[in-house]
Coordinates of C-alpha atoms and ligand atoms in Angstrom, one line a residue:
Chain J
M12 CA -30.4 -28.9 -129.3
E13 CA -29.8 -32.6 -130.2
K14 CA -28.2 -33.2 -133.6
A15 CA -27.4 -36.6 -134.9
L16 CA -25.0 -37.5 -137.5
I17 CA -25.5 -40.9 -139.1
W18 CA -22.5 -43.3 -140.0
V19 CA -23.3 -45.7 -143.0
H20 CA -20.9 -48.5 -143.3
G21 CA -20.5 -51.6 -145.4
D22 CA -23.1 -53.8 -143.6
C23 CA -25.9 -51.4 -143.8
L24 CA -26.5 -50.2 -147.3
S25 CA -30.3 -50.2 -147.3
P26 CA -32.3 -47.2 -147.5
H27 CA -34.4 -48.9 -144.7
N28 CA -31.3 -49.2 -142.5
P29 CA -32.5 -48.5 -138.8
A30 CA -30.2 -45.4 -138.3
L31 CA -31.4 -43.7 -141.6
L32 CA -35.0 -44.4 -140.7
A33 CA -34.5 -43.3 -137.2
Q34 CA -33.3 -39.8 -138.5
P35 CA -34.4 -39.3 -141.9
S36 CA -33.1 -35.6 -142.0
A37 CA -29.9 -36.1 -140.3
P38 CA -26.8 -35.7 -142.4
A39 CA -25.2 -39.1 -143.2
L40 CA -21.6 -40.1 -144.1
W41 CA -19.8 -42.9 -145.8
V42 CA -16.2 -43.0 -145.6
W43 CA -13.9 -45.4 -147.9
D44 CA -11.6 -46.8 -145.5
E45 CA -8.3 -46.5 -147.4
A46 CA -6.2 -48.7 -145.2
L47 CA -8.7 -51.5 -145.3
L48 CA -9.0 -51.3 -149.3
A49 CA -5.3 -51.4 -149.4
S50 CA -4.6 -54.3 -146.9
Y51 CA -7.4 -56.5 -148.5
G52 CA -6.2 -55.5 -152.1
V53 CA -10.0 -55.1 -153.1
T54 CA -10.5 -54.9 -156.7
L55 CA -12.4 -52.3 -158.7
K56 CA -15.6 -54.2 -159.2
R57 CA -16.3 -54.4 -155.7
I58 CA -16.0 -50.6 -155.2
V59 CA -18.2 -50.2 -158.0
F60 CA -20.8 -52.3 -156.6
I61 CA -20.8 -50.6 -153.0
Y62 CA -20.8 -47.1 -154.9
E63 CA -23.9 -48.0 -156.8
C64 CA -25.5 -48.8 -153.4
L65 CA -24.3 -45.4 -152.0
L66 CA -25.8 -43.6 -154.9
E67 CA -29.2 -44.7 -153.9
L68 CA -28.8 -43.4 -150.3
P69 CA -29.0 -39.8 -148.8
V70 CA -25.1 -39.9 -147.9
H71 CA -22.2 -37.8 -148.4
I72 CA -19.1 -39.9 -149.7
R73 CA -15.6 -39.4 -148.5
R74 CA -12.5 -41.3 -148.2
G75 CA -9.5 -41.6 -145.8
E76 CA -9.2 -42.7 -142.0
V77 CA -12.7 -43.5 -141.1
A78 CA -12.9 -42.1 -137.5
T79 CA -10.9 -39.0 -138.4
E80 CA -13.3 -38.2 -141.3
L81 CA -16.6 -38.9 -139.1
L82 CA -15.1 -36.5 -136.6
H83 CA -14.4 -33.7 -138.9
F84 CA -17.8 -34.3 -140.4
A85 CA -19.5 -34.0 -137.0
E86 CA -17.8 -31.0 -136.3
E87 CA -18.7 -29.4 -139.6
H88 CA -22.3 -30.0 -138.9
G89 CA -22.3 -29.3 -135.3
A90 CA -23.5 -32.8 -134.4
T91 CA -24.1 -33.8 -130.9
H92 CA -23.9 -37.6 -131.3
I93 CA -23.5 -40.3 -133.8
L94 CA -26.0 -42.8 -134.8
T95 CA -25.2 -46.1 -136.7
T96 CA -26.4 -49.7 -137.4
G97 CA -24.6 -52.7 -135.7
S98 CA -21.9 -54.9 -137.2
P99 CA -20.0 -57.8 -135.8
S100 CA -16.8 -56.6 -137.4
P101 CA -13.9 -55.8 -134.7
R102 CA -12.9 -52.8 -137.0
F103 CA -16.3 -51.4 -136.4
A104 CA -15.9 -51.8 -132.7
E105 CA -12.4 -49.9 -132.8
I106 CA -13.8 -47.2 -134.8
C107 CA -16.8 -46.8 -132.6
A108 CA -14.4 -46.7 -129.6
R109 CA -12.5 -43.8 -131.0
L110 CA -15.6 -41.8 -131.9
E111 CA -16.9 -42.2 -128.2
Q112 CA -14.0 -40.4 -127.0
R113 CA -15.7 -37.2 -128.5
Y114 CA -19.4 -38.0 -129.1
P115 CA -21.9 -40.4 -127.7
V116 CA -22.4 -43.3 -130.1
E117 CA -25.7 -45.0 -130.6
V118 CA -25.6 -48.4 -132.3
L119 CA -29.1 -49.6 -133.5
P120 CA -29.4 -53.3 -134.1
G121 CA -30.0 -54.5 -137.7
P122 CA -33.1 -56.5 -138.4
P123 CA -33.0 -59.9 -136.7
F124 CA -33.2 -63.2 -138.7
L125 CA -34.3 -65.3 -135.6
S126 CA -37.3 -64.4 -133.7
G127 CA -36.0 -66.1 -130.7
G128 CA -33.1 -64.1 -128.8
G129 CA -30.7 -65.6 -126.4
R130 CA -27.5 -67.5 -126.9
Y131 CA -26.9 -70.3 -129.4
D132 CA -24.4 -73.0 -129.2
L133 CA -22.1 -72.3 -132.0
K134 CA -19.6 -75.2 -131.9
R135 CA -21.1 -76.5 -135.1
F136 CA -23.9 -75.4 -137.5
A137 CA -26.0 -78.5 -136.7
R138 CA -26.1 -77.5 -132.9
Y139 CA -27.0 -73.8 -133.8
W140 CA -29.7 -75.1 -136.1
A141 CA -31.1 -77.7 -133.6
R142 CA -32.6 -74.7 -131.9
A143 CA -32.6 -72.0 -134.5
Q144 CA -34.8 -73.8 -136.9
H145 CA -37.8 -73.2 -134.4
H146 CA -37.1 -69.4 -134.8
A147 CA -36.1 -69.2 -138.4
F148 CA -39.5 -69.1 -140.1
G149 CA -40.6 -65.9 -138.9
D150 CA -43.5 -65.0 -136.8
S151 CA -45.3 -68.1 -138.3
G152 CA -42.4 -70.3 -137.0
Chain X
M19 CA -10.2 -30.2 -147.7
N20 CA -12.9 -32.5 -146.8
Q21 CA -14.2 -32.8 -150.3
D22 CA -17.1 -34.9 -151.0
M23 CA -16.7 -37.6 -153.5
R24 CA -19.0 -37.1 -156.8
R25 CA -22.6 -38.4 -156.8
D26 CA -23.5 -37.0 -160.3
F27 CA -23.0 -39.4 -163.1
A28 CA -24.6 -39.4 -166.4
S29 CA -24.1 -43.1 -167.0
R30 CA -22.5 -46.2 -165.4
G31 CA -19.5 -45.9 -167.7
E32 CA -19.0 -42.4 -166.4
L33 CA -19.0 -43.7 -162.7
I34 CA -16.7 -46.6 -163.5
A35 CA -14.3 -44.1 -165.3
Y36 CA -14.3 -41.9 -162.2
L37 CA -13.7 -44.7 -159.9
R38 CA -10.8 -46.1 -161.9
E39 CA -9.1 -42.7 -161.7
Q40 CA -10.0 -42.4 -158.0
F41 CA -8.7 -45.8 -157.0
P42 CA -6.0 -46.8 -159.4
E43 CA -4.6 -49.6 -157.4
A44 CA -7.7 -51.4 -157.2
A45 CA -8.3 -50.8 -160.9
Q46 CA -5.1 -52.5 -161.7
G47 CA -6.6 -56.0 -161.6
D48 CA -9.8 -55.2 -163.3
E49 CA -10.1 -54.4 -167.2
Q50 CA -13.9 -54.7 -167.0
V51 CA -16.5 -54.5 -164.4
P52 CA -19.2 -57.2 -164.1
A53 CA -22.8 -56.4 -165.0
Q54 CA -24.2 -57.1 -161.5
R55 CA -25.6 -53.7 -160.3
G56 CA -25.3 -52.5 -156.6
G57 CA -28.2 -50.7 -155.0
R58 CA -31.7 -51.3 -153.6
R59 CA -33.6 -51.2 -156.8
A60 CA -31.5 -54.0 -158.3
A61 CA -31.7 -55.9 -155.1
E62 CA -35.4 -55.8 -155.3
A63 CA -35.5 -56.9 -158.9
A64 CA -33.1 -59.8 -157.8
L65 CA -35.5 -60.6 -154.8
Q66 CA -38.6 -60.8 -157.3
A67 CA -36.8 -63.5 -159.2
V68 CA -36.4 -65.9 -156.4
R69 CA -38.0 -69.3 -156.8
P70 CA -37.7 -71.0 -153.3
H71 CA -39.2 -74.4 -154.4
A72 CA -37.0 -74.6 -157.5
Y73 CA -34.0 -73.5 -155.4
G74 CA -34.5 -76.4 -152.8
K75 CA -34.2 -79.0 -155.7
T76 CA -31.6 -77.5 -158.0
R77 CA -29.2 -75.4 -155.9
N78 CA -26.3 -77.8 -156.1
F79 CA -26.2 -77.6 -159.8
L80 CA -24.3 -75.0 -161.3
D81 CA -27.3 -74.1 -163.6
G82 CA -29.6 -74.4 -160.7
A83 CA -32.1 -71.7 -159.4
V84 CA -29.7 -70.0 -157.0
T85 CA -30.6 -66.6 -156.0
R86 CA -27.5 -64.4 -156.5
L87 CA -28.6 -62.3 -153.6
S88 CA -25.3 -62.7 -151.8
A89 CA -23.7 -59.4 -152.5
Y90 CA -27.0 -57.5 -151.6
L91 CA -27.3 -59.6 -148.2
R92 CA -23.5 -59.1 -147.5
H93 CA -23.8 -55.3 -147.6
G94 CA -27.1 -55.2 -145.8
V95 CA -29.1 -53.8 -149.0
L96 CA -31.3 -56.7 -148.2
S97 CA -31.8 -58.5 -144.7
L98 CA -32.0 -62.1 -144.1
A99 CA -35.3 -61.7 -142.6
E100 CA -36.7 -59.8 -145.5
V101 CA -35.5 -62.6 -148.1
R102 CA -37.1 -65.2 -145.8
D103 CA -40.3 -63.4 -145.5
H104 CA -40.5 -63.1 -149.1
A105 CA -39.7 -66.7 -149.9
L106 CA -42.4 -67.8 -147.4
R107 CA -44.8 -65.6 -149.2
Q108 CA -44.0 -67.3 -152.4
V109 CA -44.7 -70.9 -151.4
R110 CA -48.0 -72.7 -150.4
Q111 CA -46.3 -74.8 -147.8
R112 CA -43.4 -73.8 -145.7
E113 CA -41.3 -76.8 -146.5
E114 CA -41.1 -75.6 -150.1
A115 CA -38.9 -72.7 -148.6
A116 CA -37.2 -74.8 -146.1
K117 CA -34.0 -75.3 -148.0
L118 CA -33.5 -71.6 -148.9
V119 CA -34.2 -70.6 -145.2
N120 CA -31.6 -73.4 -143.9
E121 CA -29.0 -71.7 -146.4
L122 CA -30.0 -68.2 -145.2
A123 CA -29.2 -69.5 -141.8
W124 CA -25.7 -70.3 -142.6
R125 CA -25.0 -66.6 -143.2
D126 CA -26.6 -65.9 -139.7
Y127 CA -24.6 -68.6 -138.1
W128 CA -21.3 -67.4 -139.5
Q129 CA -22.1 -63.7 -138.4
R130 CA -22.9 -64.9 -135.0
V131 CA -19.3 -66.9 -134.9
Y132 CA -17.7 -63.6 -136.0
A133 CA -19.4 -61.6 -133.3
E134 CA -17.8 -64.0 -130.9
I135 CA -14.4 -64.7 -132.1
G136 CA -13.4 -61.4 -134.2
D137 CA -10.1 -61.6 -136.0
G138 CA -10.0 -65.2 -134.7
I139 CA -11.6 -65.9 -138.1
W140 CA -8.1 -65.7 -139.6
R141 CA -6.7 -68.4 -137.5
D142 CA -7.3 -72.1 -137.3
R143 CA -10.4 -72.6 -135.1
E144 CA -9.4 -76.3 -134.6
P145 CA -6.3 -78.6 -135.5
I146 CA -6.3 -79.4 -139.0
K147 CA -7.5 -82.9 -139.6
T148 CA -5.7 -84.0 -142.9
G149 CA -2.6 -85.6 -141.5
H150 CA -0.5 -82.8 -143.1
T151 CA 1.3 -80.1 -141.2
R152 CA 3.0 -78.1 -143.9
Y153 CA 1.1 -75.8 -146.3
A154 CA 2.5 -73.1 -148.7
D155 CA 2.0 -69.5 -147.7
A156 CA 1.4 -68.2 -151.2
L157 CA -1.3 -68.9 -153.6
P158 CA 0.6 -70.2 -156.8
Q159 CA 0.5 -68.0 -160.0
D160 CA -1.1 -70.6 -162.3
I161 CA -4.3 -70.8 -160.1
Q162 CA -4.5 -67.0 -159.9
Q163 CA -4.0 -66.7 -163.7
G164 CA -6.3 -69.5 -164.6
E165 CA -3.4 -71.6 -166.0
T166 CA -3.3 -74.9 -164.3
G167 CA -4.5 -76.8 -167.3
L168 CA -7.7 -78.1 -165.6
A169 CA -10.7 -76.8 -167.5
C170 CA -12.8 -76.5 -164.4
I171 CA -10.3 -75.0 -162.1
D172 CA -9.3 -72.4 -164.8
A173 CA -12.7 -71.4 -165.6
F174 CA -13.6 -70.9 -162.1
S175 CA -10.5 -68.8 -161.5
R176 CA -11.5 -66.7 -164.6
E177 CA -15.2 -66.3 -163.5
L178 CA -14.0 -65.3 -159.9
R179 CA -11.9 -62.5 -161.3
E180 CA -14.3 -61.5 -164.1
T181 CA -17.6 -61.8 -162.5
G182 CA -16.8 -61.5 -158.7
Y183 CA -19.1 -64.3 -158.1
L184 CA -19.1 -68.1 -158.1
H185 CA -21.6 -70.7 -157.4
N186 CA -21.3 -72.2 -153.9
H187 CA -20.3 -75.6 -155.3
A188 CA -17.6 -74.1 -157.6
R189 CA -16.4 -72.3 -154.4
M190 CA -16.1 -75.6 -152.6
W191 CA -14.2 -77.2 -155.4
L192 CA -11.9 -74.4 -156.0
A193 CA -11.1 -74.0 -152.3
A194 CA -10.7 -77.8 -151.9
Y195 CA -8.3 -78.0 -154.9
I196 CA -6.3 -75.0 -153.4
V197 CA -6.1 -76.6 -149.8
H198 CA -5.8 -80.1 -150.5
W199 CA -4.6 -80.8 -153.9
R200 CA -1.9 -77.9 -153.8
R201 CA -1.4 -78.0 -150.2
V202 CA -1.7 -74.0 -149.9
R203 CA -2.8 -72.4 -146.6
W204 CA -6.4 -71.7 -146.6
Q205 CA -5.8 -68.1 -145.5
A206 CA -4.1 -67.6 -149.0
G207 CA -7.2 -68.7 -150.7
A208 CA -9.4 -66.7 -148.5
R209 CA -7.6 -63.5 -149.2
W210 CA -7.8 -64.1 -152.8
F211 CA -11.5 -64.7 -152.7
L212 CA -12.1 -61.5 -150.8
Q213 CA -10.2 -59.4 -153.2
H214 CA -12.7 -60.4 -155.9
L215 CA -16.0 -61.6 -154.6
L216 CA -18.8 -58.8 -154.7
D217 CA -20.2 -60.7 -151.7
G218 CA -16.7 -60.9 -150.2
D219 CA -17.5 -61.2 -146.4
P220 CA -14.7 -62.0 -143.8
A221 CA -17.0 -64.3 -141.8
S222 CA -18.8 -66.4 -144.5
N223 CA -15.7 -66.7 -146.6
N224 CA -13.0 -67.4 -144.0
L225 CA -15.1 -69.7 -142.1
S226 CA -16.3 -71.7 -145.2
W227 CA -12.6 -71.9 -146.2
Q228 CA -12.0 -73.4 -142.7
W229 CA -14.8 -75.7 -143.1
V230 CA -13.3 -77.1 -146.3
A231 CA -9.7 -77.2 -144.8
S232 CA -11.1 -79.1 -141.8
T233 CA -10.0 -76.5 -139.2
F234 CA -13.8 -75.8 -138.6
S235 CA -15.3 -79.4 -139.4
H236 CA -14.8 -83.0 -138.6
K237 CA -13.0 -83.8 -141.8
P238 CA -11.7 -82.2 -144.8
Y239 CA -14.0 -81.6 -147.7
F240 CA -12.9 -82.9 -151.1
F241 CA -14.6 -84.3 -154.3
N242 CA -14.0 -86.4 -157.2
R243 CA -14.4 -85.6 -161.0
E244 CA -17.7 -87.6 -161.1
N245 CA -19.1 -85.4 -158.5
L246 CA -18.1 -82.2 -160.5
E247 CA -19.2 -83.6 -163.9
K248 CA -22.6 -84.4 -162.6
Y249 CA -23.3 -80.9 -161.0
T250 CA -21.8 -79.1 -164.0
A251 CA -23.6 -81.2 -166.6
G252 CA -20.1 -82.1 -167.9
I253 CA -19.4 -78.7 -169.5
Y254 CA -15.8 -78.5 -168.2
C255 CA -14.8 -82.4 -168.5
R256 CA -16.0 -82.4 -172.1
G257 CA -13.4 -80.1 -173.6
C258 CA -10.7 -80.6 -170.9
P259 CA -7.1 -81.7 -172.3
L260 CA -6.8 -83.7 -168.9
A261 CA -10.3 -85.5 -169.2
G262 CA -9.8 -89.0 -168.0
H263 CA -6.6 -88.6 -166.4
C264 CA -7.0 -85.4 -164.3
D265 CA -6.1 -85.0 -160.6
F266 CA -9.8 -85.5 -159.6
E267 CA -10.2 -89.0 -161.0
G268 CA -11.2 -92.0 -158.9
R269 CA -13.5 -93.1 -156.2
Y270 CA -13.6 -91.2 -153.0
E271 CA -11.7 -93.9 -151.1
E272 CA -8.9 -93.7 -153.6
I273 CA -8.7 -89.9 -153.6
E274 CA -8.8 -89.8 -149.9
A275 CA -5.9 -92.2 -149.7
R276 CA -4.0 -90.2 -152.2
L277 CA -4.7 -86.8 -150.6
F278 CA -4.5 -87.8 -146.9
P279 CA -2.3 -90.8 -146.5
N280 CA -1.3 -90.0 -142.8
R281 CA -4.9 -89.4 -141.8
P282 CA -6.5 -92.1 -139.6
A283 CA -8.8 -94.2 -141.6
E284 CA -12.7 -93.6 -141.2
P285 CA -15.6 -95.6 -142.6
A286 CA -15.8 -94.4 -146.3
S287 CA -18.7 -92.2 -147.1
P288 CA -18.8 -89.2 -149.4
P289 CA -18.2 -86.1 -147.6
R290 CA -21.3 -84.3 -146.3
R291 CA -22.3 -81.3 -148.3
R292 CA -23.6 -78.0 -147.2
Ligands
FAD21 C1 -14.9 -71.2 -149.9 C2 -16.1 -70.6 -149.8 C3 -16.1 -69.0 -149.5 C4 -17.5 -68.3 -149.6 N1 -17.3 -67.0 -149.4 C5 -18.3 -66.3 -149.3 C6 -18.3 -64.9 -149.1 O1 -17.4 -64.2 -149.1 N2 -19.5 -64.3 -148.9 C7 -20.9 -65.0 -148.8 O2 -21.8 -64.2 -148.7 N3 -20.7 -66.3 -149.1 C8 -19.6 -67.1 -149.2 N4 -19.8 -68.3 -149.3 C9 -21.1 -69.0 -149.1 C10 -21.9 -69.3 -150.4 O3 -21.0 -69.9 -151.5 C11 -22.3 -68.1 -151.1 O4 -23.1 -67.2 -150.1 C12 -23.4 -68.3 -152.2 O5 -22.8 -69.2 -153.1 C13 -23.8 -67.1 -152.9 O6 -24.4 -67.2 -154.0 P1 -26.2 -67.0 -154.0 O7 -26.5 -65.6 -153.3 O8 -26.7 -67.3 -155.3 O9 -26.6 -68.1 -152.9 P2 -28.0 -68.9 -152.8 O10 -27.6 -70.4 -152.7 O11 -28.9 -68.5 -153.5 O12 -28.2 -68.7 -151.2 C14 -29.0 -67.6 -150.8 C15 -28.2 -66.8 -149.7 O13 -28.0 -67.5 -148.5 C16 -26.8 -67.3 -148.0 N5 -25.9 -68.6 -148.2 C17 -26.1 -69.5 -148.8 N6 -25.1 -70.5 -148.7 C18 -24.4 -70.0 -147.8 C19 -23.1 -70.4 -147.0 N7 -22.8 -71.7 -147.4 N8 -22.5 -69.9 -146.1 C20 -23.1 -68.4 -145.8 N9 -24.1 -68.0 -146.5 C21 -24.8 -68.9 -147.4 C22 -26.2 -66.2 -148.7 O14 -26.3 -65.0 -148.2 C23 -26.8 -66.4 -150.1 O15 -27.1 -65.0 -151.0 C24 -18.6 -69.0 -149.5 C25 -18.5 -70.4 -149.6 C26 -17.4 -71.2 -149.8 C27 -17.4 -72.6 -149.9

């Protein structure tokens, strides 16, 4: 039987995040990335803010090495695959790559800001905006 | 072994005490935790307070109608689309929300650049255009402690550390002071901001620092006292011991000549604002 585990990370702390919505009854986990906290020297106020976000979500909260903790948790719950929401962070990609050695990982896209897909010229904001402004005002745009 | 962290707290104070004990290193710098709350409920309340039209007219002023949604957007508690849709519902004409939508787009833009260059956000995107090549690696203590003697800069330093938030204009001034007046590598300032900002985001933060520095823009961003005084209603200059003879006095052309003597001259115009 298919059994999902949801990975909640720092770019998707809404109860409406696509992974939580897709599998409302699946166990979900947040892991405090201890190496990241230390390397950034993150202060307590940022941790409190994120923790308050977590307290409104149906997640287990742990700390340590993110991929390792996720793999333990997946084993404990007999998960068959891992579901999460996308992030541009390279660390996110690294963690996904480690998880994929053991489980299939499905990454759902977050809600798009622009209605028009495709590639944008990112050399300068002005170039991006020249095209993006036609897609930035939602369906009415 | 794999123990879950606690979720049951009788009060915010109890949560903070628990986290202080769990994360002693992070707690070292923070005697107090700012009032701004995390979570979807707080985010929705903040969203309800957004005034798109007033925002467009006043956002550059320190007491302007800025949204303070950044920490929620940063962590995906709210999405850019959700804020945009809400703003459009608040106005009669789309133009009244145009400025806010444009600012939201800056976040979308930086995120797209991040997706493309990854850890490259920590390296100069382009050569620096200040005419200088040597920058200090470390952020000076007097800036970190808020003891430069400049009332504005010291207030911004304190506000950053105590509240985890700074108005966009204050971020620009503080970053310009660090990079151009003190000639410190932008990465040192960027790292400091990420320690403290509740909205600390590697993409928005580092790429904005690069925009100020001129490694991701056509020219360095700088300002003068008149500009700062105007957008702060003079609250810093009025009580500043250095008022009238601070580092920021003078016309743009004079300051430019002082800060960047080796930079090829350009037709004088105040730097473009974001
Ligand atoms: C040196 C420097 C560092 C910065 N570091 C960060 C950071 O770590 N995280 C961060 O979210 N923003 C950063 N910004 C951008 C901007 O200053 C903040 O997003 C904004 O001040 C947050 O306050 P607000 O929510 O009241 O913004 P508002 O003016 O009300 O804007 C609404 C939303 O639009 C987005 N936005 C507005 N302006 C910008 C901008 N210039 N760049 C990107 N997004 C923008 C934000 O998500 C913001 O919440 C930085 C800017 C500078 C100059």
